[in-house]
Coordinates of C-alpha atoms in Angstrom, one line a residue:
Chain A
M5 CA 69.4 5.3 15.6
G6 CA 68.5 8.9 14.5
L7 CA 66.8 11.9 15.9
R8 CA 65.3 11.0 19.3
K9 CA 63.2 12.8 21.8
R10 CA 63.5 11.1 25.1
A11 CA 64.7 11.7 28.5
V12 CA 65.1 15.3 27.9
E13 CA 61.6 15.8 28.8
D14 CA 61.7 13.9 32.1
E15 CA 64.9 15.6 32.9
L16 CA 63.5 19.1 32.2
E17 CA 60.4 18.3 34.4
T18 CA 62.5 17.1 37.4
V19 CA 61.8 19.4 40.2
V20 CA 64.8 21.4 41.2
L21 CA 65.0 21.7 44.9
E22 CA 65.8 25.0 46.4
R23 CA 68.6 24.9 48.9
G24 CA 68.8 27.1 52.1
Y25 CA 71.3 29.8 52.4
E26 CA 73.3 28.1 55.1
T27 CA 73.4 24.9 53.1
L28 CA 74.8 26.9 50.1
L29 CA 77.5 28.6 52.4
L30 CA 78.6 25.1 53.5
A31 CA 78.7 24.0 49.9
L32 CA 81.2 26.7 49.1
R33 CA 83.7 24.6 50.9
S34 CA 82.8 21.3 49.1
E35 CA 85.7 19.2 47.7
S36 CA 83.9 19.1 44.4
A37 CA 84.5 22.2 42.1
L38 CA 81.2 21.4 40.5
N39 CA 79.3 21.7 43.8
R40 CA 81.2 24.8 44.7
R41 CA 80.3 26.3 41.4
D42 CA 76.6 25.4 41.8
A43 CA 76.6 26.9 45.2
V44 CA 78.1 30.2 44.0
R45 CA 75.5 30.4 41.2
E46 CA 72.7 29.9 43.6
L47 CA 74.2 32.4 46.1
S48 CA 74.1 35.1 43.5
A49 CA 70.4 35.7 44.6
Y50 CA 71.4 36.5 48.1
P51 CA 72.7 40.0 48.8
Q52 CA 74.0 38.9 52.2
A53 CA 76.3 36.5 50.6
V54 CA 78.7 39.2 49.3
T55 CA 81.3 38.9 52.1
D56 CA 81.5 35.1 51.9
L57 CA 81.7 35.3 48.0
L58 CA 84.5 37.9 48.2
N59 CA 86.4 35.8 50.8
T60 CA 86.0 32.6 48.7
L61 CA 87.3 34.4 45.7
T62 CA 90.7 34.9 47.2
S63 CA 91.3 31.3 48.1
E64 CA 89.3 29.4 45.2
P65 CA 91.8 27.5 43.0
E66 CA 89.5 26.6 40.2
H67 CA 89.1 29.0 37.3
A68 CA 85.5 28.0 36.5
V69 CA 84.5 28.6 40.2
R70 CA 86.3 31.9 40.2
E71 CA 84.4 32.9 37.1
A72 CA 81.2 32.1 38.7
L73 CA 82.2 34.1 41.8
L74 CA 83.0 37.1 39.7
G75 CA 79.7 36.7 37.9
A76 CA 77.8 36.4 41.1
L77 CA 79.4 39.5 42.6
Q78 CA 78.7 41.4 39.3
Q79 CA 75.0 40.4 39.6
L80 CA 74.8 41.4 43.2
G81 CA 76.6 44.6 42.7
G82 CA 76.5 47.5 45.3
E83 CA 79.1 49.2 47.4
P84 CA 80.4 46.2 49.4
V85 CA 81.1 44.5 46.1
V86 CA 82.9 47.5 44.6
A87 CA 85.0 48.0 47.8
G88 CA 85.8 44.2 47.9
L89 CA 86.9 44.1 44.4
I90 CA 89.0 47.1 44.8
T91 CA 91.1 45.4 47.5
L92 CA 91.8 42.7 45.0
L93 CA 93.7 45.3 42.9
R94 CA 96.6 44.7 45.3
S95 CA 96.5 40.9 44.8
E96 CA 99.7 39.3 43.4
D97 CA 97.5 37.0 41.4
A98 CA 97.3 38.5 38.0
V99 CA 94.1 36.4 36.9
L100 CA 92.2 37.4 40.0
R101 CA 93.2 41.2 39.6
N102 CA 92.1 41.2 36.0
G103 CA 88.9 39.5 36.8
A104 CA 88.2 42.2 39.5
I105 CA 89.1 44.9 37.0
E106 CA 86.7 43.5 34.3
V107 CA 83.8 43.4 36.9
L108 CA 84.6 47.0 38.1
Q109 CA 84.5 48.3 34.6
T110 CA 80.9 47.4 34.6
M111 CA 80.0 49.3 37.7
P112 CA 80.5 52.9 36.7
E113 CA 78.4 54.5 39.5
G114 CA 80.0 52.5 42.3
V115 CA 83.6 52.8 41.0
A116 CA 83.2 56.6 40.5
L117 CA 83.1 57.1 44.2
H118 CA 86.4 55.5 44.6
M119 CA 88.2 56.7 41.5
L120 CA 90.0 59.7 42.9
E121 CA 91.2 57.7 45.8
L122 CA 92.5 55.0 43.4
L123 CA 94.3 57.5 41.2
N124 CA 96.1 58.9 44.2
D125 CA 97.0 55.6 45.7
R126 CA 100.5 55.3 47.1
D127 CA 101.1 52.2 45.0
S128 CA 101.8 53.1 41.3
D129 CA 100.6 49.7 40.2
V130 CA 97.2 50.5 41.8
R131 CA 97.1 53.8 40.0
I132 CA 97.8 51.9 36.7
F133 CA 95.0 49.4 37.4
A134 CA 92.7 52.4 38.1
I135 CA 93.5 53.6 34.6
D136 CA 92.8 50.1 33.3
I137 CA 89.4 50.3 34.8
L138 CA 88.9 53.7 33.2
Q139 CA 89.6 52.3 29.8
Q140 CA 86.2 50.6 29.6
L141 CA 84.3 52.5 32.3
A142 CA 81.1 54.0 30.8
H143 CA 81.3 57.2 32.9
P144 CA 81.1 60.7 31.7
Q145 CA 83.9 61.8 33.9
A146 CA 86.4 59.3 32.7
P147 CA 88.3 61.7 30.4
E148 CA 88.6 64.3 33.2
W149 CA 89.9 61.7 35.6
L150 CA 92.6 60.7 33.0
L151 CA 93.4 64.4 32.5
S152 CA 94.0 64.8 36.2
V153 CA 96.7 62.0 35.9
L154 CA 98.4 64.0 33.3
K155 CA 98.5 67.1 35.5
D156 CA 99.4 65.4 38.8
E157 CA 101.1 62.1 38.2
T158 CA 104.9 61.8 38.5
H159 CA 105.4 58.1 37.8
I160 CA 106.3 57.7 34.2
N161 CA 104.5 54.3 33.7
V162 CA 101.3 55.7 35.1
V163 CA 101.5 58.8 32.9
S164 CA 102.2 56.6 29.9
T165 CA 99.1 54.5 30.6
A166 CA 97.0 57.6 30.9
V167 CA 98.3 58.8 27.6
D168 CA 97.4 55.6 25.8
R169 CA 93.9 55.7 27.2
L170 CA 93.3 59.3 26.2
A171 CA 94.1 58.3 22.8
E172 CA 90.8 56.6 22.8
V173 CA 88.6 58.8 24.9
G174 CA 90.3 62.1 24.8
R175 CA 88.7 65.4 23.5
A176 CA 90.3 68.2 21.4
E177 CA 90.6 70.5 24.4
M178 CA 92.8 68.0 26.1
V179 CA 95.5 68.2 23.5
P180 CA 97.5 71.2 25.2
E181 CA 97.6 69.1 28.4
L182 CA 98.9 66.2 26.5
M183 CA 101.5 68.2 24.7
A184 CA 102.6 69.6 28.1
I185 CA 103.7 66.0 29.2
K186 CA 106.5 66.1 26.6
Q187 CA 108.0 69.1 28.5
R188 CA 107.7 67.4 31.8
F189 CA 109.4 64.3 30.6
P190 CA 111.8 65.6 27.9
K191 CA 114.1 62.6 28.0
E192 CA 111.2 60.0 27.5
A193 CA 111.3 59.4 23.7
Y194 CA 108.6 56.8 23.9
L195 CA 106.3 59.1 25.8
A196 CA 106.8 61.8 23.2
F197 CA 105.8 59.3 20.6
A198 CA 102.8 58.2 22.6
V199 CA 101.7 61.8 23.2
D200 CA 101.9 62.6 19.4
L201 CA 99.9 59.5 18.5
A202 CA 97.3 60.3 21.0
C203 CA 97.0 63.9 19.8
R204 CA 96.7 62.6 16.2
R205 CA 93.9 60.1 17.1
I206 CA 92.0 62.9 19.0
E207 CA 92.2 65.3 16.1
E208 CA 91.1 62.7 13.7
V209 CA 87.8 62.3 15.5
Chain B
M17 CA 44.5 64.0 39.6
L18 CA 47.9 65.6 39.5
A19 CA 49.9 62.4 39.4
A20 CA 48.1 61.0 36.3
S21 CA 50.4 59.4 33.9
V22 CA 51.1 60.8 30.4
A23 CA 49.7 57.5 29.0
E24 CA 46.4 58.3 30.7
R25 CA 46.3 61.7 29.2
D26 CA 47.2 61.1 25.5
G27 CA 48.0 57.5 25.0
T28 CA 51.8 57.7 25.2
I29 CA 54.5 56.5 27.6
S30 CA 56.4 59.1 29.5
D31 CA 60.2 59.1 30.0
V32 CA 59.8 58.2 33.6
E33 CA 57.4 55.3 32.9
F34 CA 59.7 54.0 30.0
E35 CA 62.6 54.0 32.6
R36 CA 60.5 52.1 35.1
F37 CA 59.5 49.6 32.6
R38 CA 63.0 49.1 31.1
D39 CA 64.4 48.4 34.6
F40 CA 61.7 46.1 35.5
F41 CA 61.9 44.2 32.2
Y42 CA 65.7 44.0 32.5
R43 CA 65.5 42.5 35.9
K44 CA 63.0 39.8 34.7
T45 CA 64.6 38.8 31.4
G46 CA 68.1 40.3 31.2
I47 CA 67.0 42.1 28.0
R48 CA 67.8 45.7 28.2
F49 CA 66.1 48.2 25.7
E50 CA 68.3 51.1 24.7
N51 CA 66.8 54.5 23.9
N52 CA 66.7 53.7 20.2
K53 CA 64.2 50.9 20.9
R54 CA 61.8 53.4 22.5
Y55 CA 59.3 53.4 19.7
F56 CA 59.2 49.6 19.6
V57 CA 58.7 49.3 23.4
D58 CA 56.1 52.1 23.6
K59 CA 54.1 50.6 20.8
R60 CA 53.9 47.1 22.4
L61 CA 53.3 48.5 25.9
L62 CA 50.4 50.5 24.5
E63 CA 49.0 47.5 22.6
R64 CA 49.0 45.4 25.8
M65 CA 47.4 48.3 27.8
Q66 CA 44.7 48.3 25.3
Q67 CA 44.3 44.5 25.2
T68 CA 43.9 44.3 29.0
G69 CA 41.7 47.4 29.3
H70 CA 44.1 49.6 31.2
E71 CA 44.1 53.2 30.2
S72 CA 47.1 54.3 32.2
F73 CA 50.6 52.9 32.4
R74 CA 50.5 53.0 36.2
S75 CA 47.4 50.8 36.3
Y76 CA 48.7 48.4 33.8
F77 CA 52.1 48.1 35.3
T78 CA 50.6 47.3 38.8
F79 CA 48.2 44.8 37.3
M80 CA 51.0 43.1 35.4
R81 CA 53.5 43.0 38.2
F82 CA 51.1 41.6 40.8
Q83 CA 48.9 39.4 38.8
A84 CA 49.0 35.9 40.5
S85 CA 49.0 33.9 37.3
R86 CA 51.8 35.8 35.7
D87 CA 50.0 35.4 32.5
E88 CA 50.2 39.2 31.5
L89 CA 53.9 39.2 32.2
Q90 CA 54.4 36.3 29.8
E91 CA 52.1 38.0 27.2
L92 CA 54.3 41.1 27.5
I93 CA 57.6 39.1 27.1
N94 CA 56.0 37.4 24.1
S95 CA 55.3 40.8 22.5
M96 CA 58.7 42.3 23.4
T97 CA 60.8 39.5 22.0
V98 CA 61.6 39.6 18.3
N99 CA 60.9 36.3 16.3
E100 CA 62.3 36.7 12.8
T101 CA 64.5 34.1 11.2
Y102 CA 64.6 31.6 8.2
F103 CA 65.7 28.0 7.5
F104 CA 69.5 27.5 7.0
R105 CA 70.4 31.0 8.3
E106 CA 74.2 31.2 8.8
E107 CA 74.4 27.8 7.1
Y108 CA 78.2 27.6 7.5
Q109 CA 77.7 26.7 11.1
F110 CA 75.4 23.7 10.2
K111 CA 78.0 22.6 7.6
C112 CA 80.7 22.8 10.4
M113 CA 78.4 20.9 12.7
V114 CA 78.1 17.9 10.3
D115 CA 81.5 17.9 8.6
E116 CA 83.8 18.3 11.7
L117 CA 82.4 19.3 15.1
L118 CA 80.0 16.3 15.7
N119 CA 82.6 13.8 14.5
E120 CA 84.8 15.1 17.3
V121 CA 82.0 14.9 19.8
V122 CA 81.2 11.3 18.8
R123 CA 84.7 10.2 19.6
H124 CA 84.2 11.1 23.3
K125 CA 81.0 9.2 23.6
S126 CA 80.5 5.6 24.9
P127 CA 78.6 3.2 22.7
G128 CA 74.9 3.9 22.9
E129 CA 75.3 7.4 24.4
S130 CA 73.3 10.2 22.7
I131 CA 74.5 13.4 21.4
R132 CA 72.5 16.4 22.8
I133 CA 72.0 19.7 21.0
W134 CA 70.4 22.8 22.5
S135 CA 69.1 25.5 20.3
L136 CA 68.0 28.8 21.9
P137 CA 66.2 31.0 21.3
S138 CA 63.9 28.7 19.2
S139 CA 62.1 31.7 17.8
S140 CA 59.6 30.3 15.3
G141 CA 61.5 27.0 15.0
E142 CA 63.5 27.5 11.9
E143 CA 66.9 26.9 13.7
P144 CA 66.2 23.7 15.5
Y145 CA 64.5 22.2 12.4
S146 CA 67.4 23.4 10.3
I147 CA 69.7 21.4 12.7
A148 CA 67.5 18.4 12.3
L149 CA 67.3 18.6 8.5
Y150 CA 71.1 19.1 8.2
L151 CA 71.7 16.0 10.4
L152 CA 69.2 14.0 8.3
E153 CA 70.5 15.1 5.1
H154 CA 74.3 15.5 5.6
W155 CA 75.5 13.5 8.7
P156 CA 75.8 9.8 7.8
L157 CA 76.6 8.9 11.4
L158 CA 73.2 9.6 12.4
A159 CA 72.4 5.9 11.3
K160 CA 74.6 4.8 14.2
V161 CA 74.2 7.6 16.9
D162 CA 71.1 9.0 18.5
V163 CA 70.8 12.8 18.6
E164 CA 68.5 14.7 20.9
I165 CA 67.5 18.2 20.0
C166 CA 66.0 20.4 22.6
S167 CA 65.0 24.0 21.7
S168 CA 63.9 26.8 24.1
D169 CA 62.4 30.3 24.0
I170 CA 61.3 32.7 26.5
D171 CA 58.1 33.3 24.4
S172 CA 55.6 30.6 25.3
K173 CA 53.3 31.4 22.3
I174 CA 56.0 31.1 19.8
L175 CA 56.7 27.5 21.1
Q176 CA 53.2 26.5 20.1
S177 CA 53.9 27.8 16.7
C178 CA 57.2 25.7 16.6
R179 CA 55.3 22.6 17.4
K180 CA 52.9 23.3 14.5
G181 CA 55.9 23.6 12.1
I182 CA 54.1 25.7 9.5
Y183 CA 56.2 28.3 7.6
S184 CA 55.9 30.9 4.9
Q185 CA 57.6 31.0 1.5
R186 CA 60.0 33.6 3.0
S187 CA 61.0 31.3 5.8
V188 CA 61.9 28.4 3.5
K189 CA 63.5 30.3 0.7
Q190 CA 67.0 29.1 1.3
L191 CA 66.1 25.5 1.4
P192 CA 67.0 23.4 -1.8
K193 CA 63.8 22.4 -3.7
A194 CA 64.4 18.8 -3.4
L195 CA 64.7 19.0 0.4
L196 CA 61.6 21.2 0.7
K197 CA 59.8 18.6 -1.3
R198 CA 61.1 15.7 0.9
H199 CA 60.4 17.1 4.3
F200 CA 57.5 19.6 3.9
K201 CA 53.8 19.3 3.0
P202 CA 52.5 22.3 0.9
L203 CA 49.6 24.1 2.5
S204 CA 47.2 26.8 1.1
G205 CA 48.4 30.3 1.0
D206 CA 52.0 29.6 0.0
R207 CA 52.7 27.9 3.3
F208 CA 54.5 24.7 4.1
Q209 CA 54.3 22.2 7.1
I210 CA 57.3 20.3 8.1
D211 CA 57.1 16.5 8.5
R212 CA 55.2 15.1 11.5
E213 CA 58.2 12.9 12.2
L214 CA 60.6 15.9 12.5
R215 CA 58.0 17.9 14.4
E216 CA 57.9 15.2 17.0
S217 CA 61.7 14.7 17.1
I218 CA 62.3 18.0 18.8
Q219 CA 61.6 18.9 22.4
F220 CA 60.4 22.6 22.7
T221 CA 60.6 24.2 26.1
Q222 CA 59.9 27.6 27.7
A223 CA 63.1 28.8 29.3
N224 CA 64.3 32.2 30.8
L225 CA 68.0 32.5 30.9
N226 CA 67.5 35.0 33.7
D227 CA 66.0 32.3 35.9
A228 CA 68.9 30.5 37.5
T229 CA 66.7 27.8 39.2
Q230 CA 64.9 27.0 35.9
M231 CA 68.3 26.9 34.1
R232 CA 69.7 24.2 36.3
R233 CA 67.4 21.8 34.6
Y234 CA 69.4 22.2 31.4
R235 CA 72.5 20.0 31.6
N236 CA 74.6 17.5 29.6
F237 CA 74.5 19.1 26.2
D238 CA 77.2 18.6 23.6
L239 CA 76.5 21.6 21.4
I240 CA 74.5 24.8 22.0
F241 CA 73.4 27.2 19.3
C242 CA 72.7 30.6 20.7
R243 CA 72.8 33.0 17.9
N244 CA 71.9 36.7 17.8
L245 CA 70.5 36.6 21.3
L246 CA 73.4 38.0 23.4
I247 CA 73.4 41.1 21.4
Y248 CA 70.2 42.1 23.2
F249 CA 71.9 41.7 26.7
D250 CA 74.1 44.0 28.7
D251 CA 77.5 43.0 30.0
A252 CA 76.3 41.4 33.3
S253 CA 73.6 39.5 31.6
R254 CA 75.9 38.2 28.9
R255 CA 78.3 37.0 31.5
Q256 CA 75.5 35.2 33.4
A257 CA 74.5 33.5 30.1
A258 CA 78.0 32.4 29.5
E259 CA 77.9 30.8 33.1
L260 CA 74.7 29.1 32.3
F261 CA 76.1 27.7 29.0
Y262 CA 79.1 26.5 30.7
D263 CA 77.1 24.6 33.2
A264 CA 74.7 23.3 30.5
L265 CA 77.6 21.8 28.5
N266 CA 79.4 18.5 28.9
P267 CA 83.2 18.8 29.1
G268 CA 84.5 19.4 25.6
G269 CA 81.1 20.7 24.5
F270 CA 80.7 23.5 22.1
I271 CA 78.8 26.7 21.4
F272 CA 78.0 28.5 18.2
L273 CA 77.1 32.3 18.6
G274 CA 75.9 34.7 15.9
H275 CA 78.5 36.0 13.4
S276 CA 78.7 39.4 15.1
E277 CA 79.0 37.9 18.7
S278 CA 82.2 36.9 20.5
M279 CA 82.4 34.7 23.6
S280 CA 86.0 36.0 24.2
R281 CA 84.6 39.4 24.9
I282 CA 82.2 38.0 27.4
S283 CA 83.9 35.2 29.5
S284 CA 87.3 33.4 29.7
L285 CA 85.5 30.1 30.4
F286 CA 85.7 28.8 26.9
S287 CA 88.5 28.5 24.3
V288 CA 88.1 29.4 20.7
R289 CA 88.1 26.5 18.2
K290 CA 88.7 27.3 14.6
F291 CA 87.2 24.6 12.3
S292 CA 87.6 25.0 8.5
K293 CA 84.1 26.5 8.1
A294 CA 83.3 28.2 11.3
L295 CA 84.4 29.4 14.8
A296 CA 83.1 27.6 17.9
Y297 CA 83.6 28.1 21.6
Q298 CA 84.6 25.0 23.7
K299 CA 84.3 24.2 27.2
P300 CA 87.5 22.6 28.4
L301 CA 87.6 18.8 28.3
R302 CA 88.7 18.4 31.9

């Protein structure tokens, strides 16, 4: 017994056979989660697989396979992926929704095209998720988008989320807009507290 | 010639050329150079251009991308990847490995089944050899259990250096003198060569984390050391790496990252395990 160099070499030199695209799509429906995960990982090299990967994401029960699906979609990127992940913001499945938000946060250019639409969505939850995306979105317009929420938004939870985010990314010239929130919602003590905190944070920078 | 590159005119790389190279290198390796690495990248690109006899970036870039043997791409990768480490760096993780973690791994093994450890990037070999030395010196169960160590790097040249196992005084400065005496042979020029037995106990392989097909060969590991590599990657590449590690590990297997890295910020596939000496990330047992 001890340190040993053995089958590793043979194993590493085993030829890994490439599987065709159609075979991989079939493997997405395999009963084995391991096989489904392997298929997803290989499909990340096929841009034409986006629709199948998105459809699989909504029905896949295994966390590890879902993570692989999100990773593959992130790797493939592009407008169909962004549009597909945005539809998941309406999902009742919080884990799936959060996964979609995390990937969208890494796609600033693609998400930028949809941001105003998301911030004006009829569903206040979707508007909050849009602000969640903005929290980590590396896009120069992120502070302006958040500011637009302060001006136009009427739902207290959405405004409150935007104020929290502006505490992190806001600039000094945005302080008057933030302070105006206290007048628009005079009975909301928590919001007044959040506005004061955000203004202090911005001024500290 | 109006379109002549700046490199052709005055031996520098233009902003546009840097961008083109950066995108290309990222797609090939997952390593993204930020603007603050510009000097480092330019210097190495210009060196490779000189070595291969290309006066313009455009000419070199075309040659490198379309060369059938891919030798120049590999040379370029070798020159762009940093190889600086030393023995017993971040030693608390090796202590954790022998005092706690491997004892837990052994409990899930069948009689006669080996423990498998993957160390990447191998760099010049200090990390995989440190693992081997720690096991030999501090893990009594090594008398009863086989351990296989595989170590990989994207840089093919550095792997040759690993196999030779020759190190400077600076590399071995953290090693206790008695241990140095037991396992190394002094060479001229203040250099030391690690024992032949140790050199032959580790499998060194060339591996590119961005090559999914190649990575499918790496499976059934119980412990992965991947320290101070992911800091060079962007979000998407880090996530891909986490996926690869998940596939490479046995259920219940562990990963050690560098002290400034956190798997929790990369992927939800692993759970955090707090051992008394170090944190590790664990693949679920099921």
